[in-house]
Amino acid sequence: MICAIRLWNMDTAELKASNGLNDDILSMLEEKLSLDIRLSEALQQKNNIKLRDRVYINMAEKFEWPELDRDIIDENIFCYALRDQLGILVDGTVVPCCLDSEGKIPLGNIFETSLEDILNGERAKNMYDGFSRRCAVEELCKRCGYAKRHKK
Ligand code: SF4
């Protein structure tokens, strides 16, 4: 298990991010973890830094959170969901990623079905195969700004 502190709030060409608290957060981490580096300077050199055993900080650009009620962003995308990542909500619902915090893409329930069977289910397989073709099958994925990062 690891802990990744993610400050994904840098400006992009399209999105202005709000990051006025970053300096306070970084100073607090330096103090509480007794770090002998200046994080604000170190993060200029690389965007992922190990702070402690299994504790990391990561900087990245802001992205449009997936929402079903917005216009389609892009349908021709790739995402690592169901390859490198999935999420399990507190009620046991398995979802393809941590961005689907409301369970808009329920793939099955871990209390009722094995993870292997869930990943081999029709909906999960369709998603996986779709991303293999660089195609978003799910409506939520078509409206996800995070996946666009992989196109850069
Ligand atoms: S495209 Fe976005 S919403 Fe869809 S699985 Fe990937 S990260 Fe989640």
mmCIF file with all atom_site columns, N, CA and C in Angstrom, residues 14-80:
data_model
loop_
_atom_site.group_PDB
_atom_site.id
_atom_site.type_symbol
_atom_site.label_atom_id
_atom_site.label_alt_id
_atom_site.label_comp_id
_atom_site.label_asym_id
_atom_site.label_entity_id
_atom_site.label_seq_id
_atom_site.pdbx_PDB_ins_code
_atom_site.Cartn_x
_atom_site.Cartn_y
_atom_site.Cartn_z
_atom_site.occupancy
_atom_site.B_iso_or_equiv
_atom_site.pdbx_formal_charge
_atom_site.auth_seq_id
_atom_site.auth_comp_id
_atom_site.auth_asym_id
_atom_site.auth_atom_id
_atom_site.pdbx_PDB_model_num
ATOM 1   N N  . GLU A 1 14 ? -5.708  25.152 -21.427 1.00 0.00 ? 14 GLU A N  1
ATOM 2   C CA . GLU A 1 14 ? -7.159  25.374 -21.441 1.00 0.00 ? 14 GLU A CA 1
ATOM 3   C C  . GLU A 1 14 ? -7.724  25.754 -20.072 1.00 0.00 ? 14 GLU A C  1
ATOM 4   N N  . LEU A 1 15 ? -7.090  25.269 -19.012 1.00 0.00 ? 15 LEU A N  1
ATOM 5   C CA . LEU A 1 15 ? -7.681  25.399 -17.674 1.00 0.00 ? 15 LEU A CA 1
ATOM 6   C C  . LEU A 1 15 ? -6.778  26.182 -16.737 1.00 0.00 ? 15 LEU A C  1
ATOM 7   N N  . LYS A 1 16 ? -7.400  27.138 -16.067 1.00 0.00 ? 16 LYS A N  1
ATOM 8   C CA . LYS A 1 16 ? -6.677  27.877 -15.019 1.00 0.00 ? 16 LYS A CA 1
ATOM 9   C C  . LYS A 1 16 ? -6.942  27.140 -13.709 1.00 0.00 ? 16 LYS A C  1
ATOM 10  N N  . ALA A 1 17 ? -5.902  26.799 -13.009 1.00 0.00 ? 17 ALA A N  1
ATOM 11  C CA . ALA A 1 17 ? -6.071  26.041 -11.770 1.00 0.00 ? 17 ALA A CA 1
ATOM 12  C C  . ALA A 1 17 ? -5.958  26.960 -10.564 1.00 0.00 ? 17 ALA A C  1
ATOM 13  N N  . SER A 1 18 ? -6.550  26.513 -9.495  1.00 0.00 ? 18 SER A N  1
ATOM 14  C CA . SER A 1 18 ? -6.455  27.256 -8.244  1.00 0.00 ? 18 SER A CA 1
ATOM 15  C C  . SER A 1 18 ? -5.432  26.554 -7.356  1.00 0.00 ? 18 SER A C  1
ATOM 16  N N  . ASN A 1 19 ? -4.296  27.186 -7.144  1.00 0.00 ? 19 ASN A N  1
ATOM 17  C CA . ASN A 1 19 ? -3.252  26.512 -6.368  1.00 0.00 ? 19 ASN A CA 1
ATOM 18  C C  . ASN A 1 19 ? -2.593  27.439 -5.354  1.00 0.00 ? 19 ASN A C  1
ATOM 19  N N  . GLY A 1 20 ? -3.382  28.370 -4.868  1.00 0.00 ? 20 GLY A N  1
ATOM 20  C CA . GLY A 1 20 ? -2.856  29.340 -3.915  1.00 0.00 ? 20 GLY A CA 1
ATOM 21  C C  . GLY A 1 20 ? -2.418  28.739 -2.590  1.00 0.00 ? 20 GLY A C  1
ATOM 22  N N  . LEU A 1 21 ? -2.915  27.532 -2.279  1.00 0.00 ? 21 LEU A N  1
ATOM 23  C CA . LEU A 1 21 ? -2.558  26.895 -1.009  1.00 0.00 ? 21 LEU A CA 1
ATOM 24  C C  . LEU A 1 21 ? -1.341  25.972 -1.131  1.00 0.00 ? 21 LEU A C  1
ATOM 25  N N  . ASN A 1 22 ? -0.830  25.807 -2.344  1.00 0.00 ? 22 ASN A N  1
ATOM 26  C CA . ASN A 1 22 ? 0.269   24.853 -2.507  1.00 0.00 ? 22 ASN A CA 1
ATOM 27  C C  . ASN A 1 22 ? 1.467   25.156 -1.602  1.00 0.00 ? 22 ASN A C  1
ATOM 28  N N  . ASP A 1 23 ? 1.842   26.428 -1.513  1.00 0.00 ? 23 ASP A N  1
ATOM 29  C CA . ASP A 1 23 ? 3.018   26.772 -0.698  1.00 0.00 ? 23 ASP A CA 1
ATOM 30  C C  . ASP A 1 23 ? 2.808   26.369 0.760   1.00 0.00 ? 23 ASP A C  1
ATOM 31  N N  . ASP A 1 24 ? 1.582   26.600 1.264   1.00 0.00 ? 24 ASP A N  1
ATOM 32  C CA . ASP A 1 24 ? 1.287   26.218 2.652   1.00 0.00 ? 24 ASP A CA 1
ATOM 33  C C  . ASP A 1 24 ? 1.353   24.702 2.826   1.00 0.00 ? 24 ASP A C  1
ATOM 34  N N  . ILE A 1 25 ? 0.800   23.977 1.858   1.00 0.00 ? 25 ILE A N  1
ATOM 35  C CA . ILE A 1 25 ? 0.794   22.507 1.940   1.00 0.00 ? 25 ILE A CA 1
ATOM 36  C C  . ILE A 1 25 ? 2.226   21.980 1.918   1.00 0.00 ? 25 ILE A C  1
ATOM 37  N N  . LEU A 1 26 ? 3.033   22.510 1.001   1.00 0.00 ? 26 LEU A N  1
ATOM 38  C CA . LEU A 1 26 ? 4.416   22.030 0.887   1.00 0.00 ? 26 LEU A CA 1
ATOM 39  C C  . LEU A 1 26 ? 5.213   22.366 2.149   1.00 0.00 ? 26 LEU A C  1
ATOM 40  N N  . SER A 1 27 ? 4.996   23.564 2.679   1.00 0.00 ? 27 SER A N  1
ATOM 41  C CA . SER A 1 27 ? 5.708   23.940 3.917   1.00 0.00 ? 27 SER A CA 1
ATOM 42  C C  . SER A 1 27 ? 5.310   23.033 5.070   1.00 0.00 ? 27 SER A C  1
ATOM 43  N N  . MET A 1 28 ? 4.016   22.712 5.153   1.00 0.00 ? 28 MET A N  1
ATOM 44  C CA . MET A 1 28 ? 3.551   21.838 6.227   1.00 0.00 ? 28 MET A CA 1
ATOM 45  C C  . MET A 1 28 ? 4.187   20.452 6.098   1.00 0.00 ? 28 MET A C  1
ATOM 46  N N  . LEU A 1 29 ? 4.265   19.934 4.874   1.00 0.00 ? 29 LEU A N  1
ATOM 47  C CA . LEU A 1 29 ? 4.878   18.613 4.676   1.00 0.00 ? 29 LEU A CA 1
ATOM 48  C C  . LEU A 1 29 ? 6.355   18.636 5.058   1.00 0.00 ? 29 LEU A C  1
ATOM 49  N N  . GLU A 1 30 ? 7.045   19.719 4.665   1.00 0.00 ? 30 GLU A N  1
ATOM 50  C CA . GLU A 1 30 ? 8.480   19.821 5.012   1.00 0.00 ? 30 GLU A CA 1
ATOM 51  C C  . GLU A 1 30 ? 8.660   19.795 6.524   1.00 0.00 ? 30 GLU A C  1
ATOM 52  N N  . GLU A 1 31 ? 7.795   20.530 7.213   1.00 0.00 ? 31 GLU A N  1
ATOM 53  C CA . GLU A 1 31 ? 7.921   20.613 8.670   1.00 0.00 ? 31 GLU A CA 1
ATOM 54  C C  . GLU A 1 31 ? 7.519   19.303 9.348   1.00 0.00 ? 31 GLU A C  1
ATOM 55  N N  . LYS A 1 32 ? 6.346   18.783 9.006   1.00 0.00 ? 32 LYS A N  1
ATOM 56  C CA . LYS A 1 32 ? 5.824   17.599 9.698   1.00 0.00 ? 32 LYS A CA 1
ATOM 57  C C  . LYS A 1 32 ? 6.657   16.350 9.423   1.00 0.00 ? 32 LYS A C  1
ATOM 58  N N  . LEU A 1 33 ? 7.225   16.278 8.215   1.00 0.00 ? 33 LEU A N  1
ATOM 59  C CA . LEU A 1 33 ? 8.026   15.097 7.875   1.00 0.00 ? 33 LEU A CA 1
ATOM 60  C C  . LEU A 1 33 ? 9.528   15.336 8.067   1.00 0.00 ? 33 LEU A C  1
ATOM 61  N N  . SER A 1 34 ? 9.864   16.514 8.614   1.00 0.00 ? 34 SER A N  1
ATOM 62  C CA . SER A 1 34 ? 11.275  16.883 8.863   1.00 0.00 ? 34 SER A CA 1
ATOM 63  C C  . SER A 1 34 ? 12.137  16.685 7.617   1.00 0.00 ? 34 SER A C  1
ATOM 64  N N  . LEU A 1 35 ? 11.654  17.206 6.503   1.00 0.00 ? 35 LEU A N  1
ATOM 65  C CA . LEU A 1 35 ? 12.382  17.044 5.241   1.00 0.00 ? 35 LEU A CA 1
ATOM 66  C C  . LEU A 1 35 ? 13.522  18.046 5.168   1.00 0.00 ? 35 LEU A C  1
ATOM 67  N N  . ASP A 1 36 ? 14.628  17.655 4.575   1.00 0.00 ? 36 ASP A N  1
ATOM 68  C CA . ASP A 1 36 ? 15.745  18.594 4.422   1.00 0.00 ? 36 ASP A CA 1
ATOM 69  C C  . ASP A 1 36 ? 15.855  19.093 2.986   1.00 0.00 ? 36 ASP A C  1
ATOM 70  N N  . ILE A 1 37 ? 14.729  19.045 2.267   1.00 0.00 ? 37 ILE A N  1
ATOM 71  C CA . ILE A 1 37 ? 14.693  19.635 0.928   1.00 0.00 ? 37 ILE A CA 1
ATOM 72  C C  . ILE A 1 37 ? 13.563  20.649 0.868   1.00 0.00 ? 37 ILE A C  1
ATOM 73  N N  . ARG A 1 38 ? 13.708  21.598 -0.085  1.00 0.00 ? 38 ARG A N  1
ATOM 74  C CA . ARG A 1 38 ? 12.618  22.542 -0.344  1.00 0.00 ? 38 ARG A CA 1
ATOM 75  C C  . ARG A 1 38 ? 11.751  21.933 -1.440  1.00 0.00 ? 38 ARG A C  1
ATOM 76  N N  . LEU A 1 39 ? 10.546  21.519 -1.063  1.00 0.00 ? 39 LEU A N  1
ATOM 77  C CA . LEU A 1 39 ? 9.699   20.805 -2.025  1.00 0.00 ? 39 LEU A CA 1
ATOM 78  C C  . LEU A 1 39 ? 9.357   21.669 -3.234  1.00 0.00 ? 39 LEU A C  1
ATOM 79  N N  . SER A 1 40 ? 9.104   22.959 -2.999  1.00 0.00 ? 40 SER A N  1
ATOM 80  C CA . SER A 1 40 ? 8.724   23.816 -4.130  1.00 0.00 ? 40 SER A CA 1
ATOM 81  C C  . SER A 1 40 ? 9.834   23.859 -5.177  1.00 0.00 ? 40 SER A C  1
ATOM 82  N N  . GLU A 1 41 ? 11.087  23.804 -4.735  1.00 0.00 ? 41 GLU A N  1
ATOM 83  C CA . GLU A 1 41 ? 12.211  23.800 -5.679  1.00 0.00 ? 41 GLU A CA 1
ATOM 84  C C  . GLU A 1 41 ? 12.382  22.424 -6.301  1.00 0.00 ? 41 GLU A C  1
ATOM 85  N N  . ALA A 1 42 ? 12.292  21.373 -5.471  1.00 0.00 ? 42 ALA A N  1
ATOM 86  C CA . ALA A 1 42 ? 12.490  20.018 -5.980  1.00 0.00 ? 42 ALA A CA 1
ATOM 87  C C  . ALA A 1 42 ? 11.434  19.658 -7.022  1.00 0.00 ? 42 ALA A C  1
ATOM 88  N N  . LEU A 1 43 ? 10.200  20.163 -6.815  1.00 0.00 ? 43 LEU A N  1
ATOM 89  C CA . LEU A 1 43 ? 9.124   19.835 -7.759  1.00 0.00 ? 43 LEU A CA 1
ATOM 90  C C  . LEU A 1 43 ? 9.255   20.592 -9.084  1.00 0.00 ? 43 LEU A C  1
ATOM 91  N N  . GLN A 1 44 ? 10.166  21.552 -9.141  1.00 0.00 ? 44 GLN A N  1
ATOM 92  C CA . GLN A 1 44 ? 10.468  22.202 -10.428 1.00 0.00 ? 44 GLN A CA 1
ATOM 93  C C  . GLN A 1 44 ? 11.291  21.261 -11.305 1.00 0.00 ? 44 GLN A C  1
ATOM 94  N N  . GLN A 1 45 ? 12.079  20.377 -10.655 1.00 0.00 ? 45 GLN A N  1
ATOM 95  C CA . GLN A 1 45 ? 12.976  19.483 -11.389 1.00 0.00 ? 45 GLN A CA 1
ATOM 96  C C  . GLN A 1 45 ? 12.258  18.220 -11.839 1.00 0.00 ? 45 GLN A C  1
ATOM 97  N N  . LYS A 1 46 ? 11.431  17.640 -10.955 1.00 0.00 ? 46 LYS A N  1
ATOM 98  C CA . LYS A 1 46 ? 10.672  16.445 -11.332 1.00 0.00 ? 46 LYS A CA 1
ATOM 99  C C  . LYS A 1 46 ? 9.332   16.467 -10.597 1.00 0.00 ? 46 LYS A C  1
ATOM 100 N N  . ASN A 1 47 ? 8.328   15.824 -11.208 1.00 0.00 ? 47 ASN A N  1
ATOM 101 C CA . ASN A 1 47 ? 6.973   15.990 -10.678 1.00 0.00 ? 47 ASN A CA 1
ATOM 102 C C  . ASN A 1 47 ? 6.547   14.893 -9.703  1.00 0.00 ? 47 ASN A C  1
ATOM 103 N N  . ASN A 1 48 ? 7.450   13.954 -9.419  1.00 0.00 ? 48 ASN A N  1
ATOM 104 C CA . ASN A 1 48 ? 7.105   12.889 -8.474  1.00 0.00 ? 48 ASN A CA 1
ATOM 105 C C  . ASN A 1 48 ? 8.277   12.685 -7.522  1.00 0.00 ? 48 ASN A C  1
ATOM 106 N N  . ILE A 1 49 ? 8.035   12.877 -6.230  1.00 0.00 ? 49 ILE A N  1
ATOM 107 C CA . ILE A 1 49 ? 9.123   12.805 -5.247  1.00 0.00 ? 49 ILE A CA 1
ATOM 108 C C  . ILE A 1 49 ? 8.729   11.867 -4.123  1.00 0.00 ? 49 ILE A C  1
ATOM 109 N N  . LYS A 1 50 ? 9.659   11.005 -3.738  1.00 0.00 ? 50 LYS A N  1
ATOM 110 C CA . LYS A 1 50 ? 9.422   10.115 -2.604  1.00 0.00 ? 50 LYS A CA 1
ATOM 111 C C  . LYS A 1 50 ? 9.736   10.881 -1.321  1.00 0.00 ? 50 LYS A C  1
ATOM 112 N N  . LEU A 1 51 ? 8.752   10.941 -0.421  1.00 0.00 ? 51 LEU A N  1
ATOM 113 C CA . LEU A 1 51 ? 8.932   11.683 0.819   1.00 0.00 ? 51 LEU A CA 1
ATOM 114 C C  . LEU A 1 51 ? 9.394   10.781 1.957   1.00 0.00 ? 51 LEU A C  1
ATOM 115 N N  . ARG A 1 52 ? 8.849   9.613  1.988   1.00 0.00 ? 52 ARG A N  1
ATOM 116 C CA . ARG A 1 52 ? 9.112   8.610  3.007   1.00 0.00 ? 52 ARG A CA 1
ATOM 117 C C  . ARG A 1 52 ? 8.900   7.252  2.365   1.00 0.00 ? 52 ARG A C  1
ATOM 118 N N  . ASP A 1 53 ? 9.169   6.183  3.110   1.00 0.00 ? 53 ASP A N  1
ATOM 119 C CA . ASP A 1 53 ? 8.835   4.860  2.615   1.00 0.00 ? 53 ASP A CA 1
ATOM 120 C C  . ASP A 1 53 ? 7.335   4.812  2.310   1.00 0.00 ? 53 ASP A C  1
ATOM 121 N N  . ARG A 1 54 ? 6.987   4.579  1.077   1.00 0.00 ? 54 ARG A N  1
ATOM 122 C CA . ARG A 1 54 ? 5.589   4.443  0.617   1.00 0.00 ? 54 ARG A CA 1
ATOM 123 C C  . ARG A 1 54 ? 4.788   5.734  0.656   1.00 0.00 ? 54 ARG A C  1
ATOM 124 N N  . VAL A 1 55 ? 5.450   6.860  0.773   1.00 0.00 ? 55 VAL A N  1
ATOM 125 C CA . VAL A 1 55 ? 4.750   8.150  0.750   1.00 0.00 ? 55 VAL A CA 1
ATOM 126 C C  . VAL A 1 55 ? 5.359   9.014  -0.353  1.00 0.00 ? 55 VAL A C  1
ATOM 127 N N  . TYR A 1 56 ? 4.522   9.490  -1.262  1.00 0.00 ? 56 TYR A N  1
ATOM 128 C CA . TYR A 1 56 ? 4.992   10.246 -2.418  1.00 0.00 ? 56 TYR A CA 1
ATOM 129 C C  . TYR A 1 56 ? 4.183   11.527 -2.562  1.00 0.00 ? 56 TYR A C  1
ATOM 130 N N  . ILE A 1 57 ? 4.789   12.504 -3.232  1.00 0.00 ? 57 ILE A N  1
ATOM 131 C CA . ILE A 1 57 ? 4.031   13.693 -3.640  1.00 0.00 ? 57 ILE A CA 1
ATOM 132 C C  . ILE A 1 57 ? 4.181   13.829 -5.149  1.00 0.00 ? 57 ILE A C  1
ATOM 133 N N  . ASN A 1 58 ? 3.085   14.225 -5.764  1.00 0.00 ? 58 ASN A N  1
ATOM 134 C CA . ASN A 1 58 ? 3.056   14.277 -7.222  1.00 0.00 ? 58 ASN A CA 1
ATOM 135 C C  . ASN A 1 58 ? 2.368   15.565 -7.665  1.00 0.00 ? 58 ASN A C  1
ATOM 136 N N  . MET A 1 59 ? 2.970   16.251 -8.636  1.00 0.00 ? 59 MET A N  1
ATOM 137 C CA . MET A 1 59 ? 2.362   17.452 -9.224  1.00 0.00 ? 59 MET A CA 1
ATOM 138 C C  . MET A 1 59 ? 1.933   17.135 -10.654 1.00 0.00 ? 59 MET A C  1
ATOM 139 N N  . ALA A 1 60 ? 0.791   17.665 -11.033 1.00 0.00 ? 60 ALA A N  1
ATOM 140 C CA . ALA A 1 60 ? 0.339   17.484 -12.418 1.00 0.00 ? 60 ALA A CA 1
ATOM 141 C C  . ALA A 1 60 ? -0.656  18.586 -12.756 1.00 0.00 ? 60 ALA A C  1
ATOM 142 N N  . GLU A 1 61 ? -1.051  18.608 -14.032 1.00 0.00 ? 61 GLU A N  1
ATOM 143 C CA . GLU A 1 61 ? -1.980  19.636 -14.479 1.00 0.00 ? 61 GLU A CA 1
ATOM 144 C C  . GLU A 1 61 ? -3.419  19.307 -14.078 1.00 0.00 ? 61 GLU A C  1
ATOM 145 N N  . LYS A 1 62 ? -4.187  20.341 -13.926 1.00 0.00 ? 62 LYS A N  1
ATOM 146 C CA . LYS A 1 62 ? -5.617  20.183 -13.653 1.00 0.00 ? 62 LYS A CA 1
ATOM 147 C C  . LYS A 1 62 ? -6.293  19.517 -14.861 1.00 0.00 ? 62 LYS A C  1
ATOM 148 N N  . PHE A 1 63 ? -7.361  18.783 -14.600 1.00 0.00 ? 63 PHE A N  1
ATOM 149 C CA . PHE A 1 63 ? -8.123  18.186 -15.717 1.00 0.00 ? 63 PHE A CA 1
ATOM 150 C C  . PHE A 1 63 ? -9.614  18.288 -15.424 1.00 0.00 ? 63 PHE A C  1
ATOM 151 N N  . GLU A 1 64 ? -10.399 18.119 -16.466 1.00 0.00 ? 64 GLU A N  1
ATOM 152 C CA . GLU A 1 64 ? -11.856 18.159 -16.329 1.00 0.00 ? 64 GLU A CA 1
ATOM 153 C C  . GLU A 1 64 ? -12.340 16.852 -15.717 1.00 0.00 ? 64 GLU A C  1
ATOM 154 N N  . TRP A 1 65 ? -12.954 16.934 -14.534 1.00 0.00 ? 65 TRP A N  1
ATOM 155 C CA . TRP A 1 65 ? -13.479 15.736 -13.864 1.00 0.00 ? 65 TRP A CA 1
ATOM 156 C C  . TRP A 1 65 ? -14.597 15.131 -14.719 1.00 0.00 ? 65 TRP A C  1
ATOM 157 N N  . PRO A 1 66 ? -14.634 13.800 -14.870 1.00 0.00 ? 66 PRO A N  1
ATOM 158 C CA . PRO A 1 66 ? -15.703 13.218 -15.697 1.00 0.00 ? 66 PRO A CA 1
ATOM 159 C C  . PRO A 1 66 ? -17.092 13.461 -15.097 1.00 0.00 ? 66 PRO A C  1
ATOM 160 N N  . GLU A 1 67 ? -17.990 13.947 -15.928 1.00 0.00 ? 67 GLU A N  1
ATOM 161 C CA . GLU A 1 67 ? -19.378 14.206 -15.518 1.00 0.00 ? 67 GLU A CA 1
ATOM 162 C C  . GLU A 1 67 ? -20.278 13.802 -16.677 1.00 0.00 ? 67 GLU A C  1
ATOM 163 N N  . LEU A 1 68 ? -21.366 13.115 -16.370 1.00 0.00 ? 68 LEU A N  1
ATOM 164 C CA . LEU A 1 68 ? -22.275 12.684 -17.434 1.00 0.00 ? 68 LEU A CA 1
ATOM 165 C C  . LEU A 1 68 ? -23.032 13.845 -18.056 1.00 0.00 ? 68 LEU A C  1
ATOM 166 N N  . ASP A 1 69 ? -23.213 14.929 -17.310 1.00 0.00 ? 69 ASP A N  1
ATOM 167 C CA . ASP A 1 69 ? -24.041 16.016 -17.833 1.00 0.00 ? 69 ASP A CA 1
ATOM 168 C C  . ASP A 1 69 ? -23.227 17.127 -18.500 1.00 0.00 ? 69 ASP A C  1
ATOM 169 N N  . ARG A 1 70 ? -22.053 16.799 -19.022 1.00 0.00 ? 70 ARG A N  1
ATOM 170 C CA . ARG A 1 70 ? -21.339 17.793 -19.821 1.00 0.00 ? 70 ARG A CA 1
ATOM 171 C C  . ARG A 1 70 ? -21.202 17.270 -21.250 1.00 0.00 ? 70 ARG A C  1
ATOM 172 N N  . ASP A 1 71 ? -20.794 18.162 -22.150 1.00 0.00 ? 71 ASP A N  1
ATOM 173 C CA . ASP A 1 71 ? -20.601 17.747 -23.540 1.00 0.00 ? 71 ASP A CA 1
ATOM 174 C C  . ASP A 1 71 ? -19.455 16.738 -23.636 1.00 0.00 ? 71 ASP A C  1
ATOM 175 N N  . ILE A 1 72 ? -19.500 15.947 -24.688 1.00 0.00 ? 72 ILE A N  1
ATOM 176 C CA . ILE A 1 72 ? -18.424 14.976 -24.924 1.00 0.00 ? 72 ILE A CA 1
ATOM 177 C C  . ILE A 1 72 ? -17.108 15.724 -25.138 1.00 0.00 ? 72 ILE A C  1
ATOM 178 N N  . ILE A 1 73 ? -16.066 15.259 -24.479 1.00 0.00 ? 73 ILE A N  1
ATOM 179 C CA . ILE A 1 73 ? -14.735 15.861 -24.639 1.00 0.00 ? 73 ILE A CA 1
ATOM 180 C C  . ILE A 1 73 ? -13.990 15.172 -25.777 1.00 0.00 ? 73 ILE A C  1
ATOM 181 N N  . ASP A 1 74 ? -13.979 13.845 -25.748 1.00 0.00 ? 74 ASP A N  1
ATOM 182 C CA . ASP A 1 74 ? -13.260 13.080 -26.770 1.00 0.00 ? 74 ASP A CA 1
ATOM 183 C C  . ASP A 1 74 ? -13.680 11.617 -26.660 1.00 0.00 ? 74 ASP A C  1
ATOM 184 N N  . GLU A 1 75 ? -13.913 10.983 -27.784 1.00 0.00 ? 75 GLU A N  1
ATOM 185 C CA . GLU A 1 75 ? -14.271 9.552  -27.760 1.00 0.00 ? 75 GLU A CA 1
ATOM 186 C C  . GLU A 1 75 ? -13.098 8.667  -28.115 1.00 0.00 ? 75 GLU A C  1
ATOM 187 N N  . ASN A 1 76 ? -12.095 9.240  -28.748 1.00 0.00 ? 76 ASN A N  1
ATOM 188 C CA . ASN A 1 76 ? -10.944 8.441  -29.190 1.00 0.00 ? 76 ASN A CA 1
ATOM 189 C C  . ASN A 1 76 ? -9.814  8.582  -28.182 1.00 0.00 ? 76 ASN A C  1
ATOM 190 N N  . ILE A 1 77 ? -9.939  7.832  -27.113 1.00 0.00 ? 77 ILE A N  1
ATOM 191 C CA . ILE A 1 77 ? -8.975  7.953  -26.019 1.00 0.00 ? 77 ILE A CA 1
ATOM 192 C C  . ILE A 1 77 ? -8.514  6.583  -25.555 1.00 0.00 ? 77 ILE A C  1
ATOM 193 N N  . PHE A 1 78 ? -7.397  6.612  -24.858 1.00 0.00 ? 78 PHE A N  1
ATOM 194 C CA . PHE A 1 78 ? -6.930  5.413  -24.158 1.00 0.00 ? 78 PHE A CA 1
ATOM 195 C C  . PHE A 1 78 ? -6.915  5.729  -22.664 1.00 0.00 ? 78 PHE A C  1
ATOM 196 N N  . CYS A 1 79 ? -7.213  4.722  -21.843 1.00 0.00 ? 79 CYS A N  1
ATOM 197 C CA . CYS A 1 79 ? -7.144  4.884  -20.395 1.00 0.00 ? 79 CYS A CA 1
ATOM 198 C C  . CYS A 1 79 ? -6.623  3.581  -19.789 1.00 0.00 ? 79 CYS A C  1
ATOM 199 N N  . TYR A 1 80 ? -5.863  3.711  -18.726 1.00 0.00 ? 80 TYR A N  1
ATOM 200 C CA . TYR A 1 80 ? -5.294  2.517  -18.062 1.00 0.00 ? 80 TYR A CA 1
ATOM 201 C C  . TYR A 1 80 ? -6.303  1.796  -17.169 1.00 0.00 ? 80 TYR A C  1
#
